[in-house]
XYZ file of N, CA and C in Angstrom:
516
model
N 0.606 85.136 75.570
C 0.616 85.513 76.972
C 1.388 86.817 77.149
N 0.885 87.667 78.000
C 1.588 88.897 78.332
C 2.623 88.603 79.417
N 3.765 89.292 79.345
C 4.801 89.168 80.355
C 4.898 90.479 81.136
N 5.539 90.417 82.295
C 5.621 91.554 83.198
C 7.010 92.176 83.191
N 7.039 93.499 83.159
C 8.282 94.253 83.287
C 8.008 95.475 84.171
N 9.054 96.015 84.727
C 8.942 97.251 85.495
C 9.960 98.265 84.966
N 11.213 98.003 85.242
C 12.310 98.904 84.899
C 13.157 98.330 83.772
N 13.835 99.238 83.066
C 14.846 98.825 82.095
C 16.177 99.327 82.625
N 17.070 98.387 82.953
C 18.361 98.762 83.512
C 19.183 97.535 83.829
N 20.361 97.742 84.339
C 21.298 96.656 84.556
C 21.366 96.099 85.962
N 20.386 96.405 86.811
C 20.401 95.920 88.183
C 19.889 94.478 88.223
N 20.569 93.610 88.962
C 20.168 92.211 89.075
C 19.069 92.079 90.121
N 17.822 92.240 89.679
C 16.646 92.182 90.545
C 15.442 91.908 89.645
N 14.430 91.210 90.178
C 13.260 90.863 89.363
C 12.510 92.090 88.856
N 12.735 93.252 89.442
C 12.080 94.479 88.997
C 12.786 95.122 87.797
N 13.888 94.526 87.348
C 14.665 95.111 86.257
C 14.859 94.120 85.120
N 14.783 94.638 83.917
C 15.134 93.882 82.723
C 16.151 94.691 81.942
N 17.056 93.990 81.282
C 18.041 94.681 80.446
C 17.385 95.095 79.133
N 18.021 96.010 78.450
C 17.563 96.399 77.113
C 17.495 95.161 76.213
N 18.491 94.289 76.329
C 18.519 93.106 75.471
C 17.345 92.176 75.769
N 16.992 92.018 77.033
C 15.842 91.172 77.371
C 14.553 91.726 76.749
N 14.390 93.030 76.779
C 13.205 93.649 76.160
C 13.259 93.452 74.648
N 14.422 93.690 74.050
C 14.553 93.509 72.601
C 14.268 92.072 72.182
N 14.700 91.100 72.984
C 14.513 89.683 72.652
C 13.097 89.182 72.917
N 12.335 89.918 73.690
C 10.990 89.482 74.076
C 10.043 89.537 72.875
N 9.321 88.447 72.645
C 8.357 88.403 71.544
C 6.910 88.456 72.037
N 6.708 88.425 73.346
C 5.362 88.499 73.914
C 4.972 89.952 74.165
N 3.662 90.230 74.232
C 3.247 91.561 74.689
C 3.782 91.793 76.103
N 4.116 93.048 76.406
C 4.725 93.384 77.696
C 3.797 94.290 78.486
N 3.564 93.930 79.747
C 2.838 94.794 80.666
C 3.827 95.464 81.600
N 3.984 96.777 81.455
C 4.865 97.532 82.344
C 4.037 98.049 83.513
N 4.369 97.645 84.730
C 3.659 98.118 85.909
C 4.377 99.329 86.479
N 3.670 100.434 86.579
C 4.223 101.646 87.156
C 4.816 102.604 86.134
N 5.339 102.154 85.063
C 5.969 102.932 83.994
C 7.031 103.888 84.533
N 8.150 103.287 84.843
C 9.283 104.052 85.366
C 9.924 104.903 84.275
N 10.566 105.976 84.698
C 11.188 106.919 83.765
C 12.254 106.242 82.910
N 12.902 105.190 83.436
C 13.915 104.510 82.627
C 13.293 103.779 81.437
N 11.995 103.492 81.473
C 11.317 102.947 80.298
C 11.256 104.028 79.221
N 10.891 105.240 79.616
C 10.852 106.368 78.683
C 12.249 106.641 78.105
N 13.254 106.604 78.948
C 14.625 106.872 78.504
C 15.164 105.790 77.569
N 14.596 104.599 77.629
C 15.006 103.478 76.773
C 13.899 103.069 75.807
N 13.010 103.981 75.489
C 11.822 103.636 74.729
C 12.088 103.090 73.332
N 13.269 103.315 72.803
C 13.562 102.779 71.471
C 13.448 101.257 71.436
N 13.610 100.574 72.570
C 13.488 99.110 72.590
C 12.032 98.660 72.460
N 11.095 99.601 72.506
C 9.674 99.273 72.364
C 9.229 99.225 70.904
N 10.093 99.634 70.019
C 9.774 99.580 68.585
C 9.410 98.145 68.215
N 8.285 97.992 67.516
C 7.771 96.680 67.079
C 7.336 95.787 68.235
N 7.125 96.365 69.418
C 6.595 95.634 70.571
C 5.154 96.088 70.800
N 4.427 95.324 71.584
C 3.076 95.719 71.972
C 2.910 95.449 73.457
N 1.900 96.067 74.042
C 1.645 95.819 75.445
C 0.788 96.877 76.090
N 0.898 96.941 77.408
C 0.073 97.837 78.208
C 0.955 98.526 79.249
N 0.789 99.835 79.380
C 1.415 100.596 80.448
C 0.388 100.706 81.581
N 0.607 99.978 82.674
C -0.306 100.009 83.816
C 0.126 101.117 84.772
N -0.642 102.203 84.831
C -0.254 103.372 85.616
C -0.790 103.314 87.041
N -0.028 103.907 87.953
C -0.423 104.082 89.353
C -0.722 105.573 89.512
N -1.997 105.909 89.613
C -2.454 107.292 89.531
C -1.771 108.296 90.429
N -1.625 108.002 91.713
C -1.048 108.971 92.644
C 0.458 109.156 92.472
N 1.094 108.302 91.689
C 2.553 108.358 91.568
C 3.024 108.783 90.184
N 2.122 109.165 89.318
C 2.526 109.667 88.008
C 3.483 110.839 88.218
N 4.684 110.745 87.637
C 5.681 111.802 87.755
C 6.375 111.880 89.109
N 6.057 110.960 90.007
C 6.669 110.963 91.343
C 7.594 109.757 91.474
N 7.987 109.425 92.712
C 8.918 108.301 92.895
C 8.252 107.120 93.588
N 8.999 106.040 93.712
C 8.495 104.790 94.287
C 8.883 104.618 95.757
N 9.008 105.703 96.479
C 9.380 105.639 97.895
C 8.483 104.669 98.674
N 7.188 104.635 98.338
C 6.238 103.766 99.036
C 6.621 102.290 98.920
N 7.347 101.925 97.881
C 7.627 100.519 97.578
C 9.071 100.121 97.891
N 9.822 100.982 98.569
C 11.242 100.700 98.822
C 11.511 99.392 99.568
N 10.615 98.899 100.404
C 10.895 97.592 101.011
C 10.950 96.444 99.986
N 10.361 96.650 98.804
C 10.273 95.589 97.798
C 11.197 95.770 96.602
N 11.835 96.921 96.493
C 12.671 97.222 95.328
C 14.060 97.671 95.774
N 15.064 97.541 94.896
C 16.432 97.827 95.327
C 16.806 99.304 95.418
N 16.030 100.190 94.758
C 16.419 101.600 94.826
C 15.268 102.513 94.459
N 15.435 103.775 94.794
C 14.456 104.799 94.474
C 14.497 105.073 92.974
N 13.329 105.068 92.356
C 13.193 105.350 90.920
C 12.029 106.328 90.743
N 12.014 107.030 89.623
C 10.953 107.974 89.305
C 10.040 107.384 88.236
N 8.744 107.648 88.375
C 7.763 107.232 87.377
C 7.623 108.288 86.291
N 7.163 107.866 85.131
C 6.902 108.779 84.017
C 5.768 109.743 84.351
N 5.749 110.854 83.640
C 4.637 111.799 83.706
C 3.570 111.339 82.704
N 2.370 111.926 82.806
C 1.328 111.621 81.818
C 1.801 111.952 80.414
N 2.504 113.065 80.268
C 2.974 113.478 78.945
C 3.921 112.436 78.348
N 4.823 111.915 79.172
C 5.764 110.893 78.694
C 5.032 109.596 78.324
N 4.062 109.210 79.144
C 3.285 108.006 78.841
C 2.497 108.204 77.552
N 1.814 109.338 77.426
C 1.044 109.626 76.212
C 1.931 109.623 74.971
N 3.132 110.172 75.104
C 4.067 110.188 73.969
C 4.401 108.763 73.531
N 4.686 107.884 74.489
C 5.023 106.501 74.135
C 3.815 105.762 73.552
N 2.635 106.005 74.103
C 1.419 105.362 73.573
C 1.181 105.795 72.127
N 1.461 107.049 71.816
C 1.238 107.528 70.453
C 2.291 106.999 69.466
N 3.460 106.606 69.966
C 4.541 106.135 69.097
C 4.593 104.624 68.945
N 4.125 103.901 69.941
C 4.287 102.446 69.956
C 2.934 101.773 70.130
N 2.909 100.471 69.947
C 1.667 99.704 70.016
C 1.362 99.312 71.470
N 1.226 100.340 72.312
C 0.923 100.154 73.726
C -0.332 100.935 74.074
N -1.097 100.413 75.019
C -2.262 101.113 75.536
C -2.042 101.397 77.016
N -2.949 102.163 77.602
C -2.871 102.484 79.017
C -3.853 101.601 79.781
N -3.372 100.985 80.859
C -4.197 100.223 81.781
C -4.041 100.801 83.177
N -4.834 100.319 84.107
C -4.851 100.873 85.463
C -4.228 99.895 86.451
N -3.492 100.464 87.418
C -2.794 99.687 88.448
C -3.084 100.273 89.833
N -4.232 100.885 89.991
C -4.768 101.550 91.194
C -4.210 102.969 91.359
N -4.768 103.655 92.340
C -4.302 105.000 92.667
C -3.028 104.962 93.501
N -2.946 104.011 94.477
C -1.804 104.061 95.402
C -1.110 102.721 95.635
N -1.423 101.695 94.839
C -0.746 100.402 94.859
C -0.882 99.641 96.186
N -2.085 99.586 96.768
C -2.249 98.782 97.983
C -2.509 97.318 97.639
N -2.364 96.458 98.618
C -2.820 95.076 98.480
C -4.339 95.137 98.592
N -5.027 94.988 97.476
C -6.479 95.157 97.444
C -7.213 94.141 98.310
N -6.604 92.996 98.563
C -7.266 91.960 99.361
C -7.401 92.347 100.830
N -6.767 93.437 101.234
C -6.833 93.890 102.628
C -7.817 95.046 102.812
N -8.489 95.468 101.735
C -9.337 96.654 101.781
C -10.819 96.304 101.834
N -11.621 97.284 102.244
C -13.078 97.137 102.204
C -13.560 97.292 100.760
N -14.804 96.942 100.517
C -15.360 97.086 99.167
C -15.304 98.532 98.692
N -15.673 99.486 99.540
C -15.616 100.901 99.153
C -14.190 101.333 98.821
N -13.230 100.888 99.626
C -11.825 101.242 99.365
C -11.339 100.623 98.052
N -11.726 99.384 97.790
C -11.344 98.728 96.531
C -11.916 99.503 95.352
N -13.187 99.890 95.448
C -13.818 100.634 94.348
C -13.095 101.960 94.096
N -12.717 102.657 95.145
C -11.987 103.925 94.973
C -10.627 103.692 94.332
N -9.901 102.692 94.780
C -8.559 102.413 94.256
C -8.580 101.940 92.797
N -9.603 101.194 92.436
C -9.620 100.573 91.107
C -10.366 101.392 90.057
N -10.994 102.491 90.454
C -11.700 103.348 89.499
C -10.710 104.324 88.871
N -10.470 104.195 87.570
C -9.480 105.054 86.910
C -10.035 106.443 86.607
N -9.159 107.387 86.233
C -9.604 108.754 85.942
C -10.346 108.861 84.611
N -10.218 107.848 83.763
C -10.954 107.768 82.499
C -11.102 106.288 82.160
N -12.061 105.925 81.309
C -12.305 104.495 81.046
C -11.070 103.784 80.500
N -10.832 102.601 81.035
C -9.730 101.741 80.598
C -10.250 100.308 80.540
N -9.682 99.516 79.648
C -10.130 98.135 79.472
C -9.383 97.128 80.326
N -8.164 97.477 80.764
C -7.326 96.481 81.430
C -6.840 96.974 82.790
N -6.648 95.993 83.674
C -6.259 96.269 85.049
C -5.171 95.280 85.457
N -4.245 95.723 86.317
C -3.225 94.840 86.889
C -3.305 94.948 88.405
N -3.445 93.791 89.067
C -3.548 93.758 90.518
C -2.203 94.089 91.166
N -2.171 95.057 92.098
C -0.926 95.311 92.816
C -0.461 94.046 93.542
N 0.817 93.758 93.433
C 1.441 92.575 94.025
C 0.837 91.276 93.482
N 0.028 91.384 92.437
C -0.595 90.219 91.818
C -1.703 89.601 92.635
N -2.157 90.261 93.696
C -3.099 89.651 94.645
C -4.543 90.067 94.367
N -5.413 89.079 94.420
C -6.843 89.332 94.293
C -7.609 88.271 95.072
N -8.892 88.552 95.306
C -9.818 87.580 95.869
C -11.162 87.807 95.176
N -12.179 87.092 95.581
C -13.476 87.197 94.907
C -14.042 88.613 94.973
N -13.926 89.276 96.123
C -14.416 90.643 96.259
C -13.687 91.583 95.295
N -12.382 91.462 95.222
C -11.599 92.314 94.326
C -12.018 92.078 92.870
N -12.144 90.824 92.476
C -12.574 90.513 91.104
C -13.947 91.107 90.824
N -14.876 90.968 91.748
C -16.221 91.515 91.536
C -16.195 93.035 91.380
N -15.363 93.722 92.151
C -15.237 95.181 92.021
C -14.652 95.553 90.663
N -13.611 94.852 90.259
C -12.960 95.121 88.969
C -13.959 94.900 87.824
N -14.776 93.867 87.928
C -15.802 93.605 86.912
C -16.855 94.724 86.891
N -17.293 95.170 88.077
C -18.310 96.228 88.158
C -17.828 97.524 87.538
N -16.551 97.812 87.670
C -16.014 99.044 87.095
C -16.035 98.984 85.569
N -15.976 97.782 85.010
C -16.094 97.640 83.566
C -14.836 97.201 82.848
N -13.819 96.792 83.591
C -12.622 96.276 82.929
C -12.979 95.012 82.158
N -12.315 94.808 81.040
C -12.523 93.601 80.242
C -11.547 92.492 80.616
N -10.361 92.893 81.163
C -9.325 91.940 81.546
C -8.598 92.456 82.782
N -8.087 91.507 83.582
C -7.257 91.878 84.726
C -6.129 90.864 84.854
N -4.934 91.375 85.133
C -3.715 90.564 85.170
C -3.158 90.439 86.577
N -2.622 89.249 86.841
C -1.924 88.962 88.089
C -0.515 88.514 87.720
N 0.260 88.191 88.714
C 1.555 87.567 88.476
C 1.752 86.418 89.451
N 1.135 86.515 90.608
C 1.322 85.477 91.623
C 0.185 84.461 91.637
N -1.042 84.898 91.427
C -2.198 84.019 91.500
C -2.800 83.717 90.138
N -2.321 84.310 89.099
C -2.970 84.232 87.803
C -3.174 82.828 87.276
N -4.079 82.725 86.305
C -4.436 81.443 85.715
C -4.041 81.398 84.239
N -3.751 80.206 83.766
C -3.519 79.975 82.334
C -4.592 79.044 81.780
N -5.657 78.825 82.544
C -6.723 77.908 82.163
C -7.959 78.693 81.703
N -8.176 78.802 80.383
C -9.308 79.583 79.870
C -10.678 79.076 80.327
N -10.789 77.839 80.781
C -12.088 77.326 81.225
C -12.374 77.647 82.701
N -11.401 78.250 83.382
C -11.604 78.613 84.790
C -12.607 79.761 84.897
N -13.437 79.723 85.927
C -14.390 80.796 86.186
C -13.653 82.126 86.313
N -14.181 83.145 85.653
C -13.601 84.498 85.678
C -12.162 84.539 85.158
N -11.836 83.638 84.256
C -10.470 83.563 83.715
C -9.939 84.917 83.254
N -10.735 85.701 82.539
C -10.238 86.978 82.004
C -9.923 87.998 83.098
N -10.289 87.672 84.340
C -9.950 88.539 85.478
C -8.874 87.915 86.363
N -8.241 86.847 85.842
C -7.189 86.140 86.567
C -6.002 85.833 85.637
N -5.784 86.658 84.658
C -4.769 86.356 83.642
C -3.368 86.374 84.242
N -2.639 85.298 84.005
C -1.273 85.144 84.534
C -0.268 85.875 83.658
N 0.642 86.578 84.302
C 1.811 87.155 83.638
C 3.041 86.632 84.348
N 4.022 86.216 83.582
C 5.306 85.818 84.154
C 6.282 86.956 83.904
N 7.360 86.959 84.647
C 8.402 87.955 84.403
C 9.142 87.617 83.122
N 9.656 88.618 82.447
C 10.509 88.413 81.283
C 11.755 87.671 81.757
N 12.135 86.674 81.041
C 13.330 85.878 81.402
C 14.460 86.192 80.459
């Protein structure tokens, strides 16, 4: 099972994991947003695997849009920093939309625009972990092979559309 991470740092919040928690983790890790502190602590990714889920409009920018949900302003990695980590570690790039909206509140056209990446990618992570049947159908049409949630995800491989409802828990 893949686990979810965002930041690497010492803040007591679900959006943060310590270096030791990352080092102790034996599961593949899905980093949502790829904050600059991941790049600054990238040595803890040695012998790890996972996916960097990027938010297109915020590459190299900050998380001001998400301040109601997070404890502080942080900066996201640039494409160059993400590419450097992908080339050094066993991580791939996945998509986390252009602007991180709750996709369940959008029209089909808006969902298609948000979920269409700038280049082909196999994996997708739902913003806020939220999806519905329309969102899943759009993600499938774009050609993703897998999609991850955190709030609604499933651990039952026999469930319909299971590969588009994959559950991720936070690193503990």
